[in-house]
């Protein structure tokens, strides 16, 4: 059975990395992206304590009373920051609504500049050290790692990193805190997250260690490959934007979640969408839609929203 590859990023990230070491990482990432659209990374520079704290923050948030969480709903927020109830998102229209609850947050943007995917966060009423501080710290690491990863991808495609100038100018990078309750449904159409591809450029996913459940579709073997939830490994996957921009050279691959653990499962995907006004950095002037147009269409469909609601 094929396996999603694991790549040690430290030989690219560390300051004393040699050009040969960096080239090796670029090549390994390129192969994983074209073969699977998915990889796991170690040596990514995100401290283990920061990973544990953000997962604890998930638990604290989702343990709040339902009415408190509902008062933070993303549906009332034009920036689409905030809370999604269990069953509110339908990632696979052929399956039942997702058995997960979620919470979006991103860069703090002043209210007067609020627009789709940009604006102030909706912070729950929890002490800073229990939520705001650890989540913000994790977010800063995601920004840094995301910026490195998009460079690695561009280099692997044979481009100079300067092609990313507009795309990385003011990138929309959003975290989603997720909670999957214990899977009890006997209905085979019920998933934690229905089969989908991610909308944006790349996703960096933290899974709660030992809480397996993520499965990736592998076309050549017509099989769903499990991506084990290994401590200190982050899952990276290609989203639809990069798939489209590279004509499928880097694949956005179908994946889904069934909480395989005996209890709650928490995870934290980070969606690196890029600058909302950017178009294809690898083929400038190809007439492709902007990042904003692309994401808005996919996002709104999955929540049954129209752009105005
Ligand atoms: O929770 C996971 O492991 C994956 C979540 C996911 O695929 C998503 O939110 O797009
Ligand atoms: Fe996903």
PDB file of C-alpha atoms and ligand atoms in Angstrom:
ATOM      1  CA  UNK A   1       0.000   0.000   0.000  1.00  0.00           C
ATOM      2  CA  UNK A   2       1.500   3.402  -0.925  1.00  0.00           C
ATOM      3  CA  UNK A   3       2.112   5.861   1.894  1.00  0.00           C
ATOM      4  CA  UNK A   4       1.980   9.647   2.126  1.00  0.00           C
ATOM      5  CA  UNK A   5       5.679  10.621   2.378  1.00  0.00           C
ATOM      6  CA  UNK A   6       7.219  12.348   5.411  1.00  0.00           C
ATOM      7  CA  UNK A   7       9.857  15.011   4.735  1.00  0.00           C
ATOM      8  CA  UNK A   8      12.214  16.629   7.237  1.00  0.00           C
ATOM      9  CA  UNK A   9      12.091  20.372   6.530  1.00  0.00           C
ATOM     10  CA  UNK A  10      14.896  21.282   8.925  1.00  0.00           C
ATOM     11  CA  UNK A  11      17.502  20.924   6.189  1.00  0.00           C
ATOM     12  CA  UNK A  12      15.722  23.707   4.290  1.00  0.00           C
ATOM     13  CA  UNK A  13      14.745  25.953   7.199  1.00  0.00           C
ATOM     14  CA  UNK A  14      17.846  25.997   9.393  1.00  0.00           C
ATOM     15  CA  UNK A  15      20.090  29.003   8.718  1.00  0.00           C
ATOM     16  CA  UNK A  16      23.206  26.913   8.012  1.00  0.00           C
ATOM     17  CA  UNK A  17      21.444  24.691   5.412  1.00  0.00           C
ATOM     18  CA  UNK A  18      23.618  24.120   2.326  1.00  0.00           C
ATOM     19  CA  UNK A  19      22.258  24.716  -1.198  1.00  0.00           C
ATOM     20  CA  UNK A  20      22.419  20.932  -1.795  1.00  0.00           C
ATOM     21  CA  UNK A  21      20.347  20.200   1.307  1.00  0.00           C
ATOM     22  CA  UNK A  22      17.800  22.828   0.300  1.00  0.00           C
ATOM     23  CA  UNK A  23      17.613  21.470  -3.244  1.00  0.00           C
ATOM     24  CA  UNK A  24      16.922  17.981  -1.884  1.00  0.00           C
ATOM     25  CA  UNK A  25      13.971  19.226   0.181  1.00  0.00           C
ATOM     26  CA  UNK A  26      12.589  21.177  -2.785  1.00  0.00           C
ATOM     27  CA  UNK A  27      12.802  18.042  -4.930  1.00  0.00           C
ATOM     28  CA  UNK A  28      11.232  15.765  -2.303  1.00  0.00           C
ATOM     29  CA  UNK A  29       8.355  18.198  -1.761  1.00  0.00           C
ATOM     30  CA  UNK A  30       7.852  18.509  -5.495  1.00  0.00           C
ATOM     31  CA  UNK A  31       7.598  14.729  -5.887  1.00  0.00           C
ATOM     32  CA  UNK A  32       5.117  14.434  -3.013  1.00  0.00           C
ATOM     33  CA  UNK A  33       2.959  17.254  -4.401  1.00  0.00           C
ATOM     34  CA  UNK A  34       2.801  15.806  -7.873  1.00  0.00           C
ATOM     35  CA  UNK A  35       2.304  12.200  -6.761  1.00  0.00           C
ATOM     36  CA  UNK A  36      -0.034  12.608  -3.809  1.00  0.00           C
ATOM     37  CA  UNK A  37      -0.838  16.300  -3.285  1.00  0.00           C
ATOM     38  CA  UNK A  38      -0.121  15.474   0.350  1.00  0.00           C
ATOM     39  CA  UNK A  39       2.921  15.114   2.582  1.00  0.00           C
ATOM     40  CA  UNK A  40       3.780  15.143   6.256  1.00  0.00           C
ATOM     41  CA  UNK A  41       6.596  17.347   7.531  1.00  0.00           C
ATOM     42  CA  UNK A  42       8.862  17.170  10.561  1.00  0.00           C
ATOM     43  CA  UNK A  43      11.592  19.683  11.398  1.00  0.00           C
ATOM     44  CA  UNK A  44       9.099  22.487  10.642  1.00  0.00           C
ATOM     45  CA  UNK A  45      10.167  24.734  13.536  1.00  0.00           C
ATOM     46  CA  UNK A  46       6.790  24.879  15.327  1.00  0.00           C
ATOM     47  CA  UNK A  47       7.521  24.093  19.003  1.00  0.00           C
ATOM     48  CA  UNK A  48       5.743  21.056  20.382  1.00  0.00           C
ATOM     49  CA  UNK A  49       4.478  23.086  23.360  1.00  0.00           C
ATOM     50  CA  UNK A  50       2.815  25.538  20.939  1.00  0.00           C
ATOM     51  CA  UNK A  51       1.119  22.657  19.111  1.00  0.00           C
ATOM     52  CA  UNK A  52      -0.146  21.176  22.373  1.00  0.00           C
ATOM     53  CA  UNK A  53      -1.406  24.543  23.586  1.00  0.00           C
ATOM     54  CA  UNK A  54      -3.420  25.275  20.447  1.00  0.00           C
ATOM     55  CA  UNK A  55      -5.077  21.853  20.700  1.00  0.00           C
ATOM     56  CA  UNK A  56      -5.897  22.577  24.350  1.00  0.00           C
ATOM     57  CA  UNK A  57      -7.374  25.906  23.220  1.00  0.00           C
ATOM     58  CA  UNK A  58      -9.658  23.964  20.876  1.00  0.00           C
ATOM     59  CA  UNK A  59     -10.930  21.915  23.772  1.00  0.00           C
ATOM     60  CA  UNK A  60     -11.545  25.010  25.921  1.00  0.00           C
ATOM     61  CA  UNK A  61     -13.438  26.735  23.113  1.00  0.00           C
ATOM     62  CA  UNK A  62     -15.655  23.822  22.125  1.00  0.00           C
ATOM     63  CA  UNK A  63     -16.413  23.052  25.793  1.00  0.00           C
ATOM     64  CA  UNK A  64     -18.249  26.408  26.019  1.00  0.00           C
ATOM     65  CA  UNK A  65     -22.072  26.243  26.168  1.00  0.00           C
ATOM     66  CA  UNK A  66     -23.788  25.900  22.775  1.00  0.00           C
ATOM     67  CA  UNK A  67     -25.570  29.272  23.018  1.00  0.00           C
ATOM     68  CA  UNK A  68     -22.273  31.037  23.727  1.00  0.00           C
ATOM     69  CA  UNK A  69     -20.678  29.410  20.683  1.00  0.00           C
ATOM     70  CA  UNK A  70     -23.712  30.218  18.519  1.00  0.00           C
ATOM     71  CA  UNK A  71     -23.413  33.888  19.486  1.00  0.00           C
ATOM     72  CA  UNK A  72     -20.047  33.850  17.687  1.00  0.00           C
ATOM     73  CA  UNK A  73     -21.468  32.373  14.441  1.00  0.00           C
ATOM     74  CA  UNK A  74     -19.537  33.010  11.228  1.00  0.00           C
ATOM     75  CA  UNK A  75     -22.883  33.513   9.466  1.00  0.00           C
ATOM     76  CA  UNK A  76     -23.327  36.914  11.130  1.00  0.00           C
ATOM     77  CA  UNK A  77     -19.807  37.985  10.293  1.00  0.00           C
ATOM     78  CA  UNK A  78     -18.900  39.349   6.814  1.00  0.00           C
ATOM     79  CA  UNK A  79     -15.257  38.308   7.337  1.00  0.00           C
ATOM     80  CA  UNK A  80     -16.501  34.768   7.983  1.00  0.00           C
ATOM     81  CA  UNK A  81     -14.572  34.607  11.214  1.00  0.00           C
ATOM     82  CA  UNK A  82     -16.149  32.645  14.024  1.00  0.00           C
ATOM     83  CA  UNK A  83     -18.138  29.566  14.826  1.00  0.00           C
ATOM     84  CA  UNK A  84     -19.659  26.795  12.693  1.00  0.00           C
ATOM     85  CA  UNK A  85     -22.122  24.423  14.355  1.00  0.00           C
ATOM     86  CA  UNK A  86     -22.128  20.648  13.919  1.00  0.00           C
ATOM     87  CA  UNK A  87     -23.808  19.927  10.581  1.00  0.00           C
ATOM     88  CA  UNK A  88     -23.466  23.469   9.284  1.00  0.00           C
ATOM     89  CA  UNK A  89     -20.895  22.720   6.590  1.00  0.00           C
ATOM     90  CA  UNK A  90     -21.466  20.233   3.776  1.00  0.00           C
ATOM     91  CA  UNK A  91     -18.102  19.400   2.244  1.00  0.00           C
ATOM     92  CA  UNK A  92     -19.488  16.523   0.186  1.00  0.00           C
ATOM     93  CA  UNK A  93     -22.953  17.161  -1.245  1.00  0.00           C
ATOM     94  CA  UNK A  94     -23.483  13.383  -1.671  1.00  0.00           C
ATOM     95  CA  UNK A  95     -22.843  12.717   2.025  1.00  0.00           C
ATOM     96  CA  UNK A  96     -24.631  13.920   5.158  1.00  0.00           C
ATOM     97  CA  UNK A  97     -23.626  17.309   6.621  1.00  0.00           C
ATOM     98  CA  UNK A  98     -20.257  17.160   8.395  1.00  0.00           C
ATOM     99  CA  UNK A  99     -20.186  15.907  11.959  1.00  0.00           C
ATOM    100  CA  UNK A 100     -17.756  18.540  13.185  1.00  0.00           C
ATOM    101  CA  UNK A 101     -17.822  22.014  14.722  1.00  0.00           C
ATOM    102  CA  UNK A 102     -15.317  24.658  13.750  1.00  0.00           C
ATOM    103  CA  UNK A 103     -14.038  28.124  14.433  1.00  0.00           C
ATOM    104  CA  UNK A 104     -12.229  30.414  11.956  1.00  0.00           C
ATOM    105  CA  UNK A 105      -9.755  33.098  12.837  1.00  0.00           C
ATOM    106  CA  UNK A 106      -7.001  34.989  11.080  1.00  0.00           C
ATOM    107  CA  UNK A 107      -5.004  38.186  10.983  1.00  0.00           C
ATOM    108  CA  UNK A 108      -6.579  41.028  12.999  1.00  0.00           C
ATOM    109  CA  UNK A 109      -7.826  43.577  10.466  1.00  0.00           C
ATOM    110  CA  UNK A 110      -9.546  46.782  11.675  1.00  0.00           C
ATOM    111  CA  UNK A 111     -13.335  46.880  11.380  1.00  0.00           C
ATOM    112  CA  UNK A 112     -13.284  49.684   8.827  1.00  0.00           C
ATOM    113  CA  UNK A 113     -11.312  47.441   6.434  1.00  0.00           C
ATOM    114  CA  UNK A 114     -13.618  44.475   6.957  1.00  0.00           C
ATOM    115  CA  UNK A 115     -14.424  42.400   3.863  1.00  0.00           C
ATOM    116  CA  UNK A 116     -14.643  38.757   2.829  1.00  0.00           C
ATOM    117  CA  UNK A 117     -12.093  36.779   4.917  1.00  0.00           C
ATOM    118  CA  UNK A 118     -10.601  39.924   6.410  1.00  0.00           C
ATOM    119  CA  UNK A 119     -11.680  41.743   9.544  1.00  0.00           C
ATOM    120  CA  UNK A 120     -11.476  41.581  13.297  1.00  0.00           C
ATOM    121  CA  UNK A 121     -11.574  38.163  14.925  1.00  0.00           C
ATOM    122  CA  UNK A 122     -14.482  37.186  17.157  1.00  0.00           C
ATOM    123  CA  UNK A 123     -12.783  36.241  20.416  1.00  0.00           C
ATOM    124  CA  UNK A 124     -14.622  34.016  22.907  1.00  0.00           C
ATOM    125  CA  UNK A 125     -14.817  35.161  26.492  1.00  0.00           C
ATOM    126  CA  UNK A 126     -11.917  33.059  27.760  1.00  0.00           C
ATOM    127  CA  UNK A 127      -8.804  34.248  29.626  1.00  0.00           C
ATOM    128  CA  UNK A 128      -6.060  35.354  27.234  1.00  0.00           C
ATOM    129  CA  UNK A 129      -3.654  32.626  28.384  1.00  0.00           C
ATOM    130  CA  UNK A 130      -6.362  30.004  27.766  1.00  0.00           C
ATOM    131  CA  UNK A 131      -7.144  31.015  24.192  1.00  0.00           C
ATOM    132  CA  UNK A 132      -6.005  34.300  22.612  1.00  0.00           C
ATOM    133  CA  UNK A 133      -2.313  33.979  23.501  1.00  0.00           C
ATOM    134  CA  UNK A 134      -1.727  30.343  22.456  1.00  0.00           C
ATOM    135  CA  UNK A 135      -3.833  30.666  19.308  1.00  0.00           C
ATOM    136  CA  UNK A 136      -2.023  33.857  18.275  1.00  0.00           C
ATOM    137  CA  UNK A 137       1.347  32.248  18.879  1.00  0.00           C
ATOM    138  CA  UNK A 138       0.418  29.242  16.753  1.00  0.00           C
ATOM    139  CA  UNK A 139      -0.904  31.569  14.059  1.00  0.00           C
ATOM    140  CA  UNK A 140       2.441  33.415  13.841  1.00  0.00           C
ATOM    141  CA  UNK A 141       4.214  30.095  13.299  1.00  0.00           C
ATOM    142  CA  UNK A 142       1.768  29.183  10.543  1.00  0.00           C
ATOM    143  CA  UNK A 143       2.437  32.462   8.731  1.00  0.00           C
ATOM    144  CA  UNK A 144       6.169  31.833   8.819  1.00  0.00           C
ATOM    145  CA  UNK A 145       5.906  28.188   7.792  1.00  0.00           C
ATOM    146  CA  UNK A 146       3.331  28.945   5.089  1.00  0.00           C
ATOM    147  CA  UNK A 147       5.598  31.590   3.560  1.00  0.00           C
ATOM    148  CA  UNK A 148       8.487  29.089   3.474  1.00  0.00           C
ATOM    149  CA  UNK A 149       6.311  26.382   1.956  1.00  0.00           C
ATOM    150  CA  UNK A 150       4.967  28.481  -0.895  1.00  0.00           C
ATOM    151  CA  UNK A 151       8.570  29.389  -1.764  1.00  0.00           C
ATOM    152  CA  UNK A 152       9.531  25.697  -1.749  1.00  0.00           C
ATOM    153  CA  UNK A 153       6.613  24.967  -4.085  1.00  0.00           C
ATOM    154  CA  UNK A 154       7.522  27.771  -6.492  1.00  0.00           C
ATOM    155  CA  UNK A 155      11.182  26.692  -6.560  1.00  0.00           C
ATOM    156  CA  UNK A 156      10.101  23.112  -7.247  1.00  0.00           C
ATOM    157  CA  UNK A 157       8.164  24.346 -10.268  1.00  0.00           C
ATOM    158  CA  UNK A 158      11.330  25.998 -11.587  1.00  0.00           C
ATOM    159  CA  UNK A 159      10.338  29.581 -10.738  1.00  0.00           C
ATOM    160  CA  UNK A 160      12.221  32.283  -8.932  1.00  0.00           C
ATOM    161  CA  UNK A 161      10.560  33.216  -5.615  1.00  0.00           C
ATOM    162  CA  UNK A 162      10.073  36.752  -6.974  1.00  0.00           C
ATOM    163  CA  UNK A 163       6.995  35.456  -8.889  1.00  0.00           C
ATOM    164  CA  UNK A 164       5.252  35.260  -5.505  1.00  0.00           C
ATOM    165  CA  UNK A 165       5.506  38.989  -4.802  1.00  0.00           C
ATOM    166  CA  UNK A 166       1.806  39.843  -5.191  1.00  0.00           C
ATOM    167  CA  UNK A 167       0.571  36.477  -3.913  1.00  0.00           C
ATOM    168  CA  UNK A 168       2.501  36.846  -0.617  1.00  0.00           C
ATOM    169  CA  UNK A 169       2.032  40.631  -0.252  1.00  0.00           C
ATOM    170  CA  UNK A 170      -0.794  40.556   2.277  1.00  0.00           C
ATOM    171  CA  UNK A 171      -1.722  36.890   2.344  1.00  0.00           C
ATOM    172  CA  UNK A 172      -4.997  35.712   3.827  1.00  0.00           C
ATOM    173  CA  UNK A 173      -3.962  32.891   6.119  1.00  0.00           C
ATOM    174  CA  UNK A 174      -6.802  31.509   8.209  1.00  0.00           C
ATOM    175  CA  UNK A 175      -6.795  29.009  11.020  1.00  0.00           C
ATOM    176  CA  UNK A 176      -9.713  26.727  11.611  1.00  0.00           C
ATOM    177  CA  UNK A 177     -10.035  25.061  14.986  1.00  0.00           C
ATOM    178  CA  UNK A 178     -11.946  21.813  14.639  1.00  0.00           C
ATOM    179  CA  UNK A 179     -13.703  19.394  16.942  1.00  0.00           C
ATOM    180  CA  UNK A 180     -15.019  16.010  15.825  1.00  0.00           C
ATOM    181  CA  UNK A 181     -17.176  14.328  18.458  1.00  0.00           C
ATOM    182  CA  UNK A 182     -16.936  10.584  18.855  1.00  0.00           C
ATOM    183  CA  UNK A 183     -18.270   8.907  15.705  1.00  0.00           C
ATOM    184  CA  UNK A 184     -21.442   7.048  16.667  1.00  0.00           C
ATOM    185  CA  UNK A 185     -23.526   7.143  13.483  1.00  0.00           C
ATOM    186  CA  UNK A 186     -24.139   3.840  11.703  1.00  0.00           C
ATOM    187  CA  UNK A 187     -25.078   5.679   8.503  1.00  0.00           C
ATOM    188  CA  UNK A 188     -22.340   5.131   5.942  1.00  0.00           C
ATOM    189  CA  UNK A 189     -23.009   8.583   4.458  1.00  0.00           C
ATOM    190  CA  UNK A 190     -21.893  10.219   7.721  1.00  0.00           C
ATOM    191  CA  UNK A 191     -18.360  11.625   7.924  1.00  0.00           C
ATOM    192  CA  UNK A 192     -16.624  14.034  10.254  1.00  0.00           C
ATOM    193  CA  UNK A 193     -15.639  15.930   7.122  1.00  0.00           C
ATOM    194  CA  UNK A 194     -17.067  14.730   3.807  1.00  0.00           C
ATOM    195  CA  UNK A 195     -14.754  14.056   0.867  1.00  0.00           C
ATOM    196  CA  UNK A 196     -13.438  17.350  -0.474  1.00  0.00           C
ATOM    197  CA  UNK A 197     -10.458  19.162  -1.854  1.00  0.00           C
ATOM    198  CA  UNK A 198      -9.251  22.281  -0.041  1.00  0.00           C
ATOM    199  CA  UNK A 199     -10.158  25.584  -1.648  1.00  0.00           C
ATOM    200  CA  UNK A 200      -7.020  27.637  -1.178  1.00  0.00           C
ATOM    201  CA  UNK A 201      -3.359  27.474  -2.136  1.00  0.00           C
ATOM    202  CA  UNK A 202      -1.968  25.175   0.559  1.00  0.00           C
ATOM    203  CA  UNK A 203      -3.140  23.762   3.877  1.00  0.00           C
ATOM    204  CA  UNK A 204      -0.996  23.024   6.939  1.00  0.00           C
ATOM    205  CA  UNK A 205      -2.813  20.652   9.259  1.00  0.00           C
ATOM    206  CA  UNK A 206      -2.133  19.802  12.881  1.00  0.00           C
ATOM    207  CA  UNK A 207      -3.858  16.596  13.978  1.00  0.00           C
ATOM    208  CA  UNK A 208      -4.234  15.726  17.630  1.00  0.00           C
ATOM    209  CA  UNK A 209      -1.576  13.018  18.153  1.00  0.00           C
ATOM    210  CA  UNK A 210      -3.009   9.491  18.119  1.00  0.00           C
ATOM    211  CA  UNK A 211      -6.446  10.691  16.986  1.00  0.00           C
ATOM    212  CA  UNK A 212      -6.430   9.163  13.528  1.00  0.00           C
ATOM    213  CA  UNK A 213      -9.157   9.814  11.020  1.00  0.00           C
ATOM    214  CA  UNK A 214      -7.800  11.663   8.000  1.00  0.00           C
ATOM    215  CA  UNK A 215      -7.933   9.650   4.756  1.00  0.00           C
ATOM    216  CA  UNK A 216      -6.562  10.662   1.363  1.00  0.00           C
ATOM    217  CA  UNK A 217      -7.839   9.268  -1.907  1.00  0.00           C
ATOM    218  CA  UNK A 218      -5.146   7.621  -4.014  1.00  0.00           C
ATOM    219  CA  UNK A 219      -6.336   7.307  -7.604  1.00  0.00           C
ATOM    220  CA  UNK A 220      -3.827   4.705  -8.907  1.00  0.00           C
ATOM    221  CA  UNK A 221      -4.829   2.192  -6.226  1.00  0.00           C
ATOM    222  CA  UNK A 222      -8.436   3.388  -5.922  1.00  0.00           C
ATOM    223  CA  UNK A 223      -7.976   3.396  -2.147  1.00  0.00           C
ATOM    224  CA  UNK A 224      -8.263   5.773   0.796  1.00  0.00           C
ATOM    225  CA  UNK A 225      -4.852   6.080   2.458  1.00  0.00           C
ATOM    226  CA  UNK A 226      -4.875   6.869   6.173  1.00  0.00           C
ATOM    227  CA  UNK A 227      -2.647   9.764   7.263  1.00  0.00           C
ATOM    228  CA  UNK A 228      -1.713   8.808  10.817  1.00  0.00           C
ATOM    229  CA  UNK A 229      -1.880  11.544  13.456  1.00  0.00           C
ATOM    230  CA  UNK A 230       1.756  11.528  14.570  1.00  0.00           C
ATOM    231  CA  UNK A 231       3.001  13.889  17.258  1.00  0.00           C
ATOM    232  CA  UNK A 232       5.101  16.771  15.920  1.00  0.00           C
ATOM    233  CA  UNK A 233       4.290  15.972  12.267  1.00  0.00           C
ATOM    234  CA  UNK A 234       2.249  18.457  10.279  1.00  0.00           C
ATOM    235  CA  UNK A 235       0.283  17.466   7.205  1.00  0.00           C
ATOM    236  CA  UNK A 236       0.691  19.693   4.158  1.00  0.00           C
ATOM    237  CA  UNK A 237      -1.651  19.511   1.202  1.00  0.00           C
ATOM    238  CA  UNK A 238      -2.182  21.306  -2.059  1.00  0.00           C
ATOM    239  CA  UNK A 239      -5.427  23.226  -2.517  1.00  0.00           C
ATOM    240  CA  UNK A 240      -7.521  23.915  -5.614  1.00  0.00           C
ATOM    241  CA  UNK A 241      -5.842  27.239  -6.376  1.00  0.00           C
ATOM    242  CA  UNK A 242      -2.395  25.705  -6.806  1.00  0.00           C
ATOM    243  CA  UNK A 243      -3.916  22.729  -8.632  1.00  0.00           C
ATOM    244  CA  UNK A 244      -5.526  25.127 -11.104  1.00  0.00           C
ATOM    245  CA  UNK A 245      -2.482  27.392 -11.389  1.00  0.00           C
ATOM    246  CA  UNK A 246      -0.158  24.469 -12.150  1.00  0.00           C
ATOM    247  CA  UNK A 247      -2.595  22.692 -14.511  1.00  0.00           C
ATOM    248  CA  UNK A 248      -2.725  19.793 -12.077  1.00  0.00           C
ATOM    249  CA  UNK A 249       1.044  19.350 -11.849  1.00  0.00           C
ATOM    250  CA  UNK A 250       0.611  19.828  -8.111  1.00  0.00           C
ATOM    251  CA  UNK A 251      -2.550  17.967  -7.211  1.00  0.00           C
ATOM    252  CA  UNK A 252      -5.347  19.008  -4.883  1.00  0.00           C
ATOM    253  CA  UNK A 253      -6.375  15.602  -3.672  1.00  0.00           C
ATOM    254  CA  UNK A 254      -9.703  14.410  -2.320  1.00  0.00           C
ATOM    255  CA  UNK A 255      -9.647  13.719   1.411  1.00  0.00           C
ATOM    256  CA  UNK A 256     -12.146  13.094   4.194  1.00  0.00           C
ATOM    257  CA  UNK A 257     -12.263  12.525   7.941  1.00  0.00           C
ATOM    258  CA  UNK A 258     -13.898   9.810   9.995  1.00  0.00           C
ATOM    259  CA  UNK A 259     -13.034  10.179  13.657  1.00  0.00           C
ATOM    260  CA  UNK A 260     -11.441   6.787  14.271  1.00  0.00           C
ATOM    261  CA  UNK A 261     -10.716   7.429  17.936  1.00  0.00           C
ATOM    262  CA  UNK A 262     -12.760   6.409  20.917  1.00  0.00           C
ATOM    263  CA  UNK A 263     -13.567   9.981  21.896  1.00  0.00           C
ATOM    264  CA  UNK A 264     -13.246  13.598  20.795  1.00  0.00           C
ATOM    265  CA  UNK A 265     -10.771  14.519  18.081  1.00  0.00           C
ATOM    266  CA  UNK A 266      -9.334  18.014  17.660  1.00  0.00           C
ATOM    267  CA  UNK A 267      -7.398  19.311  14.676  1.00  0.00           C
ATOM    268  CA  UNK A 268      -6.221  22.666  13.374  1.00  0.00           C
ATOM    269  CA  UNK A 269      -5.971  23.236   9.639  1.00  0.00           C
ATOM    270  CA  UNK A 270      -4.367  26.462   8.466  1.00  0.00           C
ATOM    271  CA  UNK A 271      -5.543  27.602   5.052  1.00  0.00           C
ATOM    272  CA  UNK A 272      -2.961  29.681   3.224  1.00  0.00           C
ATOM    273  CA  UNK A 273      -5.015  31.415   0.534  1.00  0.00           C
ATOM    274  CA  UNK A 274      -2.631  34.210  -0.440  1.00  0.00           C
ATOM    275  CA  UNK A 275      -3.295  37.845  -1.276  1.00  0.00           C
ATOM    276  CA  UNK A 276      -6.962  38.185  -2.207  1.00  0.00           C
ATOM    277  CA  UNK A 277      -6.198  40.336  -5.244  1.00  0.00           C
ATOM    278  CA  UNK A 278      -3.551  38.001  -6.668  1.00  0.00           C
ATOM    279  CA  UNK A 279      -4.029  35.927  -9.803  1.00  0.00           C
ATOM    280  CA  UNK A 280      -1.915  33.015 -11.075  1.00  0.00           C
ATOM    281  CA  UNK A 281       1.676  33.811  -9.992  1.00  0.00           C
ATOM    282  CA  UNK A 282       3.048  31.085 -12.252  1.00  0.00           C
ATOM    283  CA  UNK A 283       1.326  32.328 -15.419  1.00  0.00           C
ATOM    284  CA  UNK A 284       0.754  36.059 -15.083  1.00  0.00           C
ATOM    285  CA  UNK A 285      -1.976  37.437 -17.311  1.00  0.00           C
ATOM    286  CA  UNK A 286      -3.614  34.065 -17.997  1.00  0.00           C
ATOM    287  CA  UNK A 287      -7.016  35.605 -17.223  1.00  0.00           C
ATOM    288  CA  UNK A 288      -7.587  33.440 -14.137  1.00  0.00           C
ATOM    289  CA  UNK A 289      -9.937  34.684 -11.416  1.00  0.00           C
ATOM    290  CA  UNK A 290      -8.502  36.313  -8.323  1.00  0.00           C
ATOM    291  CA  UNK A 291      -7.864  34.441  -5.097  1.00  0.00           C
ATOM    292  CA  UNK A 292     -10.899  36.189  -3.599  1.00  0.00           C
ATOM    293  CA  UNK A 293     -13.283  35.245  -6.423  1.00  0.00           C
ATOM    294  CA  UNK A 294     -12.154  31.629  -6.289  1.00  0.00           C
ATOM    295  CA  UNK A 295     -12.357  31.184  -2.509  1.00  0.00           C
ATOM    296  CA  UNK A 296     -15.660  33.030  -2.113  1.00  0.00           C
ATOM    297  CA  UNK A 297     -17.415  30.799  -4.629  1.00  0.00           C
ATOM    298  CA  UNK A 298     -16.261  27.552  -2.998  1.00  0.00           C
ATOM    299  CA  UNK A 299     -16.721  28.757   0.564  1.00  0.00           C
ATOM    300  CA  UNK A 300     -20.251  30.056   0.076  1.00  0.00           C
ATOM    301  CA  UNK A 301     -21.420  26.856  -1.620  1.00  0.00           C
ATOM    302  CA  UNK A 302     -20.146  24.709   1.255  1.00  0.00           C
ATOM    303  CA  UNK A 303     -22.133  26.753   3.817  1.00  0.00           C
ATOM    304  CA  UNK A 304     -25.235  27.284   1.670  1.00  0.00           C
ATOM    305  CA  UNK A 305     -24.530  31.023   1.677  1.00  0.00           C
ATOM    306  CA  UNK A 306     -24.913  33.571  -1.072  1.00  0.00           C
ATOM    307  CA  UNK A 307     -22.292  36.304  -1.286  1.00  0.00           C
ATOM    308  CA  UNK A 308     -24.737  38.811   0.208  1.00  0.00           C
ATOM    309  CA  UNK A 309     -25.937  36.802   3.220  1.00  0.00           C
TER     310      UNK A 309
HETATM  311  O1  LIG B   1      -9.393  17.405  10.560  1.00  0.00           O
HETATM  312  C1  LIG B   1      -8.659  16.975   9.681  1.00  0.00           C
HETATM  313  O2  LIG B   1      -7.818  16.104   9.907  1.00  0.00           O
HETATM  314  C2  LIG B   1      -8.768  17.490   8.261  1.00  0.00           C
HETATM  315  C3  LIG B   1      -9.681  18.678   8.104  1.00  0.00           C
HETATM  316  C4  LIG B   1      -9.838  19.115   6.687  1.00  0.00           C
HETATM  317  O3  LIG B   1      -9.577  18.405   5.753  1.00  0.00           O
HETATM  318  C5  LIG B   1     -10.306  20.482   6.400  1.00  0.00           C
HETATM  319  O4  LIG B   1     -10.748  21.169   7.331  1.00  0.00           O
HETATM  320  O5  LIG B   1     -10.227  20.907   5.232  1.00  0.00           O
HETATM  321 FE1  LIG B   2      -9.474  19.561   3.930  1.00  0.00          FE
END
